[in-house]
Phi, psi and omega in degrees: 000006183277151186291144190289135183266129174288166183294145174287138165273110193276117172212189187294321176302309178295336186283326180283326185291324179298320181289311170312304176304316179304317180298316176304313182296334179285330181283333185275328187281138182224168177292137180068028180279133189300162188288331189280328172282337176289323175290329173293317183295318180284330179298313184297328176290320189290324186288315183301312182309309189294318182292329175282333177277008182051048165253145181281147172250109189290146182275354173288131180259011174227152195273123167279133169294077178281128185285136172275127178296136178281154177304317175303329184288313190291326180300307183293320171305311182295315178302324179289324176298320184293316184290318171313306173310305189293326177301298194306313184298308170299328166293326184286324171295335164293346190282190195278315182233087171286143178282172188292324186286330179284325181290318174298321176286327180296324188289325178297315185295317178310308174294327171299301188285083183239035176301322182275160170277105178057057182285143177277175177283334184294310185304320183283326177296322183290322185288327170310307188300315183287327178299317170313304184304313174303303183301321174291326175295312178304322171301304181301326184291313184306307179300319184289319182287334174285332180283321171306315177301307171311318179286337178282321179299311180299312177316307183294324176291305189207109166302324187303302186299324180303309179300323176296314177293325173291325178289333181285324185294307179305316179302321182290310178312310183305312186292318173303317174293331179282342185275340176287145168296124175296138193274157174309335179286314176294339180276320175290329176295308184304327183286350172292135179288144185307322180295333188268354179292129166297150170298139185281169176289332176293319176300316184295310187303319178299311176294321178298323175285324183290330176290316176305307194254355183288126182084010169269154183301133178297334184282344184257352175293148171300140175293138175267123175287167174293138184294145167269110195269127179204188188287330176289313175301329186285321175284333180287323178295327180292327181275326184286338173290321167306326183273325186292311176309321173290344186266330188275134178227166181287139171089013183293134173295154184292335183287315169306313190293320174292329182285325178293316189294321195280338178292321180300319178295313183291320179301321187295319186286321172309306182295329182272014183044043178256138182274144180255107177300138175281353186277144182265353178242153176282117178280134175273076180279122186294124181272136183276126174308163183290316187290336182294295192309316174301312188284319176297328179296312181300310178308316177308307186294314183291319172300321178291323181289318170304305173315308195290317182289325174301307181295346182269343184273003188277178176293320178234071178290148180276159181301312178316302185296319172306320180295311182295329172284343172290316184295317183296312194293331185287320187285315182273080184235041170296334178265167187272117179047047183295145176273167177292319176301309182299317169300321180293324174285332175283329177294319179293321184285330170303316177293318184290329181276328169303319181285329181288324186288320181302319186288315182305312176300325177293316178293320179305308190295314176313301176310323189283320184289317187289323180291320186288314176307314188292314178299328178276305180210112180299318182309301174311320197291317177291337175279331174284329172296317173302319178301324176280319169307313180302313178305312182292330182283327182288315173303313185291329173296318181292339190275332190287129178285163183258155185307315182302324175282338183277331173295311183307312180296320183283335179300315184292330176287303186261334195281347179267140180291127183256133176259108176284146164294117186257086175262181199285333180300316180303321184280328169300314178295328176301310183295318189281349186237019177276332184271000174298137172282130184286141179290132179291142175303141170259114181271123168264111177267154171295319169317309189282336179288314182290341180284318185283324181256113188282145182274143177268000000 
């Protein structure tokens, strides 16, 4: 029944307190002390250290599942509170008679916020308001993203608990909406008879999908993908569920029930702007690994930069090419005062290194796949290996040219007579080298070779 003690905040003060309490504890512990008394002494030691360290001890004897605020939430809310405090100080400083402490704090804020060039107090105040708006938007986006992540994780663990929590959330929202005072528009809409109301988009989509797939063989219907769960999908799901409740009656045949549930799922996907494939079977599409996509994207980016720099070195580059090349030259400043040619050469070396890295990754991945396949089934491993060798041999057989093709290829290169240009510089070269003595021919005889090379 003793209160649960929190973790000690360890600092220099706590260290000295702990040393003093340990000395007191040593004098209290004797040989043959009962275990209950020993536990009581150790508990009293920990409680005394916490009290002297000015830490609160809760009176609860049980651990409560208190939701832990994420670090990103605390970080952003602290920034928002800081910006709000600065806005309040600057607004108060613009009043008629601000106090000296407010003026001093406002001066410190104005000196700190120097992101603009010679800003006024009004400009800094407006900048802080925009910053506050951006941080609030960022916090809202983080919350929605975290909620989606939690829902997806809960759905993958247990669909039953997911839908149960979803119903409780919907019930809480409905309770809040019931307690709210209705608006005149809502009262006006509520007064319209049900028969005179136009059908909603969800009702129309549900009817369209139901007419399309009702009576079709379940094995011939397209396979539906997993829903991308977000706030929009949640509201669509609520509307479609209400429509489905009105369609299901007691004693409905299992085929009609399956058709209604399928139409519900297809309608939710369509309204959530997700594509439904027309294929009825799942295809084993090879998924490109993340490392392959990452390296190929880098290679494409480097090739694009090389192309822009090469085009910029032409005679008449366009203004857009010059602008892009300037941005690349400013970005690639790994060398000291590099020229455009040096940066271009550096990018080419970088491209060569990335291509080598991709090739090494592919070979490593192939080895890993082969080892994994060999450990699972040697028979399938050797079977696939033979099929790969057969494919390589087939490709090599198809690549070997015929004698006729070889003759035709080399005839087009060497069979035609070439007329060289007789320009001025060729005549000058011949004239400048005409007085050079021609090297005499060297005759290598068999006897002289035997004299120089000893026989083994």
